[in-house]
Coordinates of C-alpha atoms in Angstrom, one line a residue:
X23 CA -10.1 2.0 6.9
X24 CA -13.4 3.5 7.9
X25 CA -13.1 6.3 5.2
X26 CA -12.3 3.5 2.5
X27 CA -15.0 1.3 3.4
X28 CA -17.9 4.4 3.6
X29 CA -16.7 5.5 0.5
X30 CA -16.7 2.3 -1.5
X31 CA -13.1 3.1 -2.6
X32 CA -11.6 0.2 -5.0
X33 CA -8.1 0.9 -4.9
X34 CA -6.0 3.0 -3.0
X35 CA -1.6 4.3 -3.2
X36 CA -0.3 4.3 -0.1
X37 CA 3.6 6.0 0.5
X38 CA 5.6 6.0 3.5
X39 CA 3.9 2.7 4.8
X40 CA 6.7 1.8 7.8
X41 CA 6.2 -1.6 7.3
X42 CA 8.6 -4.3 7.4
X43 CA 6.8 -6.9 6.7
X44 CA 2.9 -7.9 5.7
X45 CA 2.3 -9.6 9.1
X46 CA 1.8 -7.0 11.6
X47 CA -1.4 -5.5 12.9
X48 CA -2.2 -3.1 10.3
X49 CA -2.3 -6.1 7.6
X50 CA -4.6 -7.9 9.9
X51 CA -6.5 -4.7 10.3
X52 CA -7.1 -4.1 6.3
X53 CA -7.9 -7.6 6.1
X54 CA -11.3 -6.7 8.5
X55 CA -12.9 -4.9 6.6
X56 CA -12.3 -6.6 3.2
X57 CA -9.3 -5.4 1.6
X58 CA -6.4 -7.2 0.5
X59 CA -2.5 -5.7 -0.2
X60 CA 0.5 -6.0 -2.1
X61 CA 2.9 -4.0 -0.6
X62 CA 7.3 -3.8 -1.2
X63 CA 9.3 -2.6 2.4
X64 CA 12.1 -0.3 2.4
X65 CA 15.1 -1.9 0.4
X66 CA 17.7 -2.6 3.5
X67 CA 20.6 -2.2 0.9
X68 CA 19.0 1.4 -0.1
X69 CA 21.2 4.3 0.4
X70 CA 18.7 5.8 2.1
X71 CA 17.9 4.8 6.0
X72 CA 15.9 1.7 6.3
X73 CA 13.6 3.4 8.9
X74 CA 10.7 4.8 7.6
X75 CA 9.6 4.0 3.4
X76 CA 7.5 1.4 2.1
X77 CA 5.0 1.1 -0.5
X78 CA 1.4 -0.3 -1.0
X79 CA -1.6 -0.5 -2.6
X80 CA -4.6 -1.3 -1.4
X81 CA -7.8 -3.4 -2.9
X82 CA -11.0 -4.5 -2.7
X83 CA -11.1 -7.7 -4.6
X84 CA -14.9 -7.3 -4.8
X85 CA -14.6 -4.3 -7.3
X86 CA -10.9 -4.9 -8.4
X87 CA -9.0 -7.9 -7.9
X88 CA -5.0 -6.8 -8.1
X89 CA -1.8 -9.4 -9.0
X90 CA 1.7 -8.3 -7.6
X91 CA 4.3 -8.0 -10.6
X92 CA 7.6 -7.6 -10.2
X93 CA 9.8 -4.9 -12.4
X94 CA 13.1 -4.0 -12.4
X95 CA 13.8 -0.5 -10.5
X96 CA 16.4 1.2 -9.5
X97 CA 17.9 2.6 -5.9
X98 CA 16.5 5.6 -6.5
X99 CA 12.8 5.4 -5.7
X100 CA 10.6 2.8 -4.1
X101 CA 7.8 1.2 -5.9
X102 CA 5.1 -1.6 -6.0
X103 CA 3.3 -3.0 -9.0
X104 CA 0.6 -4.8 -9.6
X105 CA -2.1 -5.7 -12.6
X106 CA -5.6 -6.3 -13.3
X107 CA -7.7 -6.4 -16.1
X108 CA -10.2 -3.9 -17.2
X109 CA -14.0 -4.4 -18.3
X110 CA -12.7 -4.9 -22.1
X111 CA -10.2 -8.0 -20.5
X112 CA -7.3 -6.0 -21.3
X113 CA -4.2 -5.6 -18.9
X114 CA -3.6 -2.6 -16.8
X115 CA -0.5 -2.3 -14.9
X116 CA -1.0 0.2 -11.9
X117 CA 2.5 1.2 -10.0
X118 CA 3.0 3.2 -6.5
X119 CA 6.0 5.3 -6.3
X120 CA 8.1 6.9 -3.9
X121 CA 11.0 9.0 -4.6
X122 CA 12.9 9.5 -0.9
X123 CA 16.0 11.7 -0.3
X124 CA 18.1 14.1 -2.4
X125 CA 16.6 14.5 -6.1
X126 CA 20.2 13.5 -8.6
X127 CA 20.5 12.9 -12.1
X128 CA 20.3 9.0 -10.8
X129 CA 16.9 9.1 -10.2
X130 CA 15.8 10.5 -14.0
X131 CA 17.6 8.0 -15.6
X132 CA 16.6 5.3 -13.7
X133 CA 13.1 6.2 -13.6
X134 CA 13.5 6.6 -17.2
X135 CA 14.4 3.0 -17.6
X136 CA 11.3 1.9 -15.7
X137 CA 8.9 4.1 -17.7
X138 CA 10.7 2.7 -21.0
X139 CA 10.1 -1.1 -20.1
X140 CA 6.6 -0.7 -18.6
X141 CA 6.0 1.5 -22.1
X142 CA 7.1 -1.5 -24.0
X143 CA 5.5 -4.0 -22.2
X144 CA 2.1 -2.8 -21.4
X145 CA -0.3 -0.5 -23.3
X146 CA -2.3 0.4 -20.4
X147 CA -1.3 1.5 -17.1
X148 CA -1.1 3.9 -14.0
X149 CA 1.3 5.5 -11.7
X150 CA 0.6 7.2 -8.5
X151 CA 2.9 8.3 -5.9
X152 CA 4.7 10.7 -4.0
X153 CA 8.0 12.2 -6.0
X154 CA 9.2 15.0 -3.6
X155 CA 9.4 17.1 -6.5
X156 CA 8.1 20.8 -6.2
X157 CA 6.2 20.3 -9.6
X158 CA 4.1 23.8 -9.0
X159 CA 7.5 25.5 -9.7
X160 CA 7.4 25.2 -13.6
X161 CA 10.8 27.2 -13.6
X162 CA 12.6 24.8 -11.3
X163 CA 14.8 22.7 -13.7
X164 CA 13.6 19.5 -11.9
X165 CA 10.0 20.0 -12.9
X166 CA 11.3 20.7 -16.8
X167 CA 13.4 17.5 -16.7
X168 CA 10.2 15.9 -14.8
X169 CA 7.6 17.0 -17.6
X170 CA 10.0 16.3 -20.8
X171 CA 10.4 12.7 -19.2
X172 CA 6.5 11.9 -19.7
X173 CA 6.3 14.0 -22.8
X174 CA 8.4 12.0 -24.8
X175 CA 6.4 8.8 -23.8
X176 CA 3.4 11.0 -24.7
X177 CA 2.2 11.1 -21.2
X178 CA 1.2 14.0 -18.6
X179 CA 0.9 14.4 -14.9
X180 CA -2.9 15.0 -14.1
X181 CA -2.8 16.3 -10.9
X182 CA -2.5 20.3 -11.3
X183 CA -3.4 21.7 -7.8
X184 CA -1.2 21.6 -4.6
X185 CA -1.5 18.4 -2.8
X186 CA 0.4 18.9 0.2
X187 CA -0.3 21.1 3.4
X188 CA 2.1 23.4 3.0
X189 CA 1.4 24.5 -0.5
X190 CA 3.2 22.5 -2.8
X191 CA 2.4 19.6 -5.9
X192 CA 4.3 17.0 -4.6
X193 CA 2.3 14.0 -5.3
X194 CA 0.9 12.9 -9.4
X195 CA -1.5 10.6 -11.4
X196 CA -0.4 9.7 -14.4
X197 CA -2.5 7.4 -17.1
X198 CA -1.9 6.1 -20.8
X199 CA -5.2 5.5 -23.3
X200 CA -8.0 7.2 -21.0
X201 CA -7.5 4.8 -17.7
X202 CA -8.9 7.7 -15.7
X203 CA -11.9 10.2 -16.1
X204 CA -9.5 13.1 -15.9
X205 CA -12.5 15.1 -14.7
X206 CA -13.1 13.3 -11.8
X207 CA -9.3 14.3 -10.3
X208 CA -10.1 15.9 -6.8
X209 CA -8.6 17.1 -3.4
X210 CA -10.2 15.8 -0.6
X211 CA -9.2 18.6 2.0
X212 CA -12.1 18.1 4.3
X213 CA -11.3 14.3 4.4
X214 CA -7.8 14.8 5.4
X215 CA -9.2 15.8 8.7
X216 CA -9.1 12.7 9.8
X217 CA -5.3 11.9 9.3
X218 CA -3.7 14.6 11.0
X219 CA -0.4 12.8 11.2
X220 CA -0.6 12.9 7.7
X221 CA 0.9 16.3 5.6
X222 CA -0.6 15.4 2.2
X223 CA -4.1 15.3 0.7
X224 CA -6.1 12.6 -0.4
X225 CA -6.0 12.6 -4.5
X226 CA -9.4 10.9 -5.7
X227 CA -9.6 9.7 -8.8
X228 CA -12.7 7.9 -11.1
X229 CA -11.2 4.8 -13.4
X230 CA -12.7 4.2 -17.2
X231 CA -14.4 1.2 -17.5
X232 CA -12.3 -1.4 -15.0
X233 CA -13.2 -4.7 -13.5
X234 CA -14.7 -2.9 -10.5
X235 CA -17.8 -2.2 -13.1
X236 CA -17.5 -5.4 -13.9
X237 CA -17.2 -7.3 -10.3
X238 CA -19.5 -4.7 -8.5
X239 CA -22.4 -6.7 -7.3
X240 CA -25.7 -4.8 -7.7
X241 CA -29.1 -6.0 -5.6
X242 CA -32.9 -4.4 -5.7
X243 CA -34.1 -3.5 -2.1
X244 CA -37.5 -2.6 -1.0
X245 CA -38.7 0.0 1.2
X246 CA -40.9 2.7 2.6
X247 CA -41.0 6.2 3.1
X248 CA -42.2 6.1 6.7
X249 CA -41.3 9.5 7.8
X250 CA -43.0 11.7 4.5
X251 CA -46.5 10.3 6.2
X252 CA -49.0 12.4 8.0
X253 CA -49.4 10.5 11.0
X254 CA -52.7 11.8 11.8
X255 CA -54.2 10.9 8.5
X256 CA -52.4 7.7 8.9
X257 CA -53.6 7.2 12.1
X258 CA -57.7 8.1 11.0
X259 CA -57.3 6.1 7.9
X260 CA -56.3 3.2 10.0
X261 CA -59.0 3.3 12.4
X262 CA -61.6 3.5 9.9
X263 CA -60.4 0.6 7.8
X264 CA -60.2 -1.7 11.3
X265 CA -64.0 -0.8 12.2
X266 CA -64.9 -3.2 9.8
X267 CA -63.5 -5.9 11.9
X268 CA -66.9 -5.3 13.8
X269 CA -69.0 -7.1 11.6
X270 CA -66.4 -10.2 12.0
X271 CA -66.5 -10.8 15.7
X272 CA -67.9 -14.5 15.0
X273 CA -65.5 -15.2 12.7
X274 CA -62.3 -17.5 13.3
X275 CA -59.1 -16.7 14.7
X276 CA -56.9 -17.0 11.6
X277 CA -60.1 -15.3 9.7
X278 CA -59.5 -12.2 11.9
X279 CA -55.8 -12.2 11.6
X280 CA -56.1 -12.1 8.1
X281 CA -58.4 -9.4 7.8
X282 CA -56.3 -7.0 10.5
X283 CA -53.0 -7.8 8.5
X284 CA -54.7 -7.5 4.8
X285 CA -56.2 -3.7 6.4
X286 CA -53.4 -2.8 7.9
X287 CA -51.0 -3.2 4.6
X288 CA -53.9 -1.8 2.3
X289 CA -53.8 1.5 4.5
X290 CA -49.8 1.6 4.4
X291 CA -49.6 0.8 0.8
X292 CA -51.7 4.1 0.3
X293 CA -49.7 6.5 2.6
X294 CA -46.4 4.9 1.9
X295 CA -46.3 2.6 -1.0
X296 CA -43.0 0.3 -1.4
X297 CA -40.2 2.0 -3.5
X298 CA -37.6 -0.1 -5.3
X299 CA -34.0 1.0 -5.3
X300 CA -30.6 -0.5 -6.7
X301 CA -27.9 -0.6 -4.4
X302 CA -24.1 -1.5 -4.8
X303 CA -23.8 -4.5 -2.4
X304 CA -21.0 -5.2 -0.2
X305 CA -19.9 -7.6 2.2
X306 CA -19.9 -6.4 5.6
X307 CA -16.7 -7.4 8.4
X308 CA -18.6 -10.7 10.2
X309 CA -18.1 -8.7 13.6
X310 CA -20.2 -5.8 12.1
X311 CA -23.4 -5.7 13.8
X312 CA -26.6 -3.2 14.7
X313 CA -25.0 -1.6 17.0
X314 CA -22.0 -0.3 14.9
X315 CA -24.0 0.1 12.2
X316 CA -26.0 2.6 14.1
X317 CA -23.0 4.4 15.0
X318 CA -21.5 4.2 12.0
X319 CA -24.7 5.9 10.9
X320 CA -24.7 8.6 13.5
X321 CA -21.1 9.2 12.7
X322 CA -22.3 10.0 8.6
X323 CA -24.6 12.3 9.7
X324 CA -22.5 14.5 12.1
X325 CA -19.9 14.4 9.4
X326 CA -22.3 15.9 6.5
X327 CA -23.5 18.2 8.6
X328 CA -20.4 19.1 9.5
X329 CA -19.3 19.0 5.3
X330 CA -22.0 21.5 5.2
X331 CA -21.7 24.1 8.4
X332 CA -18.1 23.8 8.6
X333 CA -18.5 25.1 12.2
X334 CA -16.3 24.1 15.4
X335 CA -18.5 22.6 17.3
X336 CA -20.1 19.9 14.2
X337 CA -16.9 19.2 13.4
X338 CA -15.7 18.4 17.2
X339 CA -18.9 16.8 17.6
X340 CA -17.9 14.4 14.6
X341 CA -14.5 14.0 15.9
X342 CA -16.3 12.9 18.6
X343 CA -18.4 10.2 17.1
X344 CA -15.4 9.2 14.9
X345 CA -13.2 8.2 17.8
X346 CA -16.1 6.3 19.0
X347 CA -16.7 4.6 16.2
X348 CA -12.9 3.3 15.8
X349 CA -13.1 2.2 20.0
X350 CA -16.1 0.0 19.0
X351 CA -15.1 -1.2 15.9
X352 CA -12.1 -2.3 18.3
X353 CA -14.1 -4.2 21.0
X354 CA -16.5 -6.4 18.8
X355 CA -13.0 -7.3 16.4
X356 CA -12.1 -8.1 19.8
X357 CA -15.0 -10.4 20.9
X358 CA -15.4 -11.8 17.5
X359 CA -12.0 -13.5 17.1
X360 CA -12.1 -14.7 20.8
X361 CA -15.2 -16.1 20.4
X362 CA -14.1 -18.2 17.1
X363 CA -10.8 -19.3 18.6
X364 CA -12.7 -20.7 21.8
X365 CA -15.4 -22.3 18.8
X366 CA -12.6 -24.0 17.3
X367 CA -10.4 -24.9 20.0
X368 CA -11.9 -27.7 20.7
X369 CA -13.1 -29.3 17.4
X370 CA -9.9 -28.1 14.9
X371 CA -6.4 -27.1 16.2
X372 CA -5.6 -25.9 12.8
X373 CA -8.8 -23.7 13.2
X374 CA -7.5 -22.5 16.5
X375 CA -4.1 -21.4 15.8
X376 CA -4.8 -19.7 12.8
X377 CA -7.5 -17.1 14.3
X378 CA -4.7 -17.1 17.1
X379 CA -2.4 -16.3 14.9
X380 CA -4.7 -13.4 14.0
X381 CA -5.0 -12.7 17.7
X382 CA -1.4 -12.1 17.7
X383 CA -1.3 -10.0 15.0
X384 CA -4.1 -7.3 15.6
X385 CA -2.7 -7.0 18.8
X386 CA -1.5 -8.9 22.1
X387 CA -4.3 -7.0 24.2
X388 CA -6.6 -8.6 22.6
X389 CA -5.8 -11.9 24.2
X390 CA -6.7 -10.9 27.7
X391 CA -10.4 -10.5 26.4
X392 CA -10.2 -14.5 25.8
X393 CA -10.5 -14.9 30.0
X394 CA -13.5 -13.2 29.7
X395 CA -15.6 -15.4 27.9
X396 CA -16.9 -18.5 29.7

């Protein structure tokens, strides 16, 4: 969740989710820092094993604010839909798909069929996912049949480098009427450091004019170069300006604060005048606090330096600060929802059960830290 929320990421596939349901601990998670979910389990009637699948995409509804359709598919591949609507107000349909198991002739004709009606019915939209498909091999006949399936809709897979670890293109991005800055398609290997369980990169991907233009809340901030001053100048500047205080010493109290102050920010506006800058603003989690944020800011810079070095010991070091980072975020999710259910407990049962119910749901160790509070 970390690397969605540092990267300000709108809208994210996800494949091979495990999940059963959408209460569990990981949907309680997402919902922490901000995200919402639509996601579609493993089909128990699939002929596949109902361990394992899943589908989901992930959103921020402060850039991009997704719907859950429903489409017909067949038992061939697993998918979730959903829509939103782009800065023009038209529709996009955006679809996550995963194609588990043996590759048949089943699965082309049904996929087929589901191209065909979301072709018909909308005349914008996106599909990611993971097809198991060895599309680098433009001999195998798979990857023919594959290809002529989008041709014929007009339609072509963007992705054209390897995206899993062992070498193969397994996993696409395809777009109708420009949806995605085709330009902007990248393979985030350094990034998939931190998911070593998983065997696939991260795809990223820039979207042409969506809501998340639209919705994304701007602010102008104010501040000071502190660190580009020379001190000593500073410091000489300073004291000469504050002799004149001298000739005040039978002046008021107020009189005297006033002059020190007014001094004091004429010598800083000259060695380090306020800048304005625009910034993208974004709600932070209500248990986020100074000292996260300072760790979360530690843990940035190990990780560029590390971007940049690529040396053992940076990138150990960032490990480092990672796991850290996760343990903390931990505790103060911890504290923060024990404290609100002992703030409601006593003034609105319905208050109570429902951050209990959250309790619950991020995890049942978090319970014991209620004792600890007075």
């Amino acid at each position: 969740m970390d690397f969605l929320s540092d990267q300000t990421i709108s809208l994210l596939f996800v494949t091979e989710t495990w999940m059963m349901s959408m209460k569990n601990d990981i949907t309680a998670t997402i919902k922490t820092y901000g995200y919402n979910m639509i996601h579609q389990p493993r089909s128990l009637t699939s002929s596949e094993k109902s361990r394992g699948g899943g589908v989901g995409i992930l959103f921020n509804p402060q850039l991009i604010n997704i719907t859950q359709v429903f489409v017909k598919t067949g038992d061939s591949f697993e998918a979730v839909m959903g829509k939103f609507r782009d800065s023009a107000g038209e529709t996009v349909l955006c679809a996550c798909i995963y194609r588990p198991g043996t590759l048949t002739d089943v699965f082309f004709k049904e996929f087929d069929d589901f191209v065909g009606s979301i072709f018909v019915k909308y005349r914008k939209f996106l599909i990611c996912g993971d097809f198991n498909i060895h599309l680098d091999n433009k001999r195998s006949r798979n990857t023919v049949k594959f290809n002529e399936l989008f041709s014929s809709y007009g339609l072509h897979q963007l992705v054209k480098v390897p995206t899993h670890k062992h070498g193969h293109l397994l996993d696409v991005v395809i777009s109708s009427h420009k949806i995605i800055c085709q330009d902007s398609i990248t393979l985030d290997t350094i990034d998939a450091a931190m998911f070593p369980d998983c065997d696939h990169f991260p795809v990223k991907f820039n979207l042409h004019g969506t809501s998340a233009d639209a919705l994304n809340e701007k602010k102008i901030i104010t501040f000071r170069n502190i660190k580009s001053m020379d001190q000593s100048c500073f410091l000489n500047d300073l004291t000469e300006e504050l002799s004149s205080l001298q000739d005040e010493q039978d002046s008021s109290f107020e009189r005297l604060v006033s002059l020190y102050n007014y001094h004091c920010n004429s010598v800083l506006d000259d060695h380090a005048p306020l800048l304005k800058k625009q910034i993208k603003e974004r709600k932070s989690a209500p248990w986020f606090d100074g000292e996260y944020k300072a760790l979360r800011a530690n843990r940035r810079k190990a990780e560029k330096k590390w971007r940049k070095s690529s040396s053992v010991e940076d990138e150990e070091n960032f490990k480092s600060l990672r796991d850290q980072c996760t343990a903390l975020a931990l505790k103060k999710k911890r504290s923060f929802f024990a404290t609100q259910f002992w703030k409601h407990s006593f003034s609105s049962l319905q208050k109570a059960f429902s951050v209990l119910l959250i309790l619950f749901l991020i995890g049942i160790s978090l319970l014991f830290s209620l004792h600890q509070i007075p």
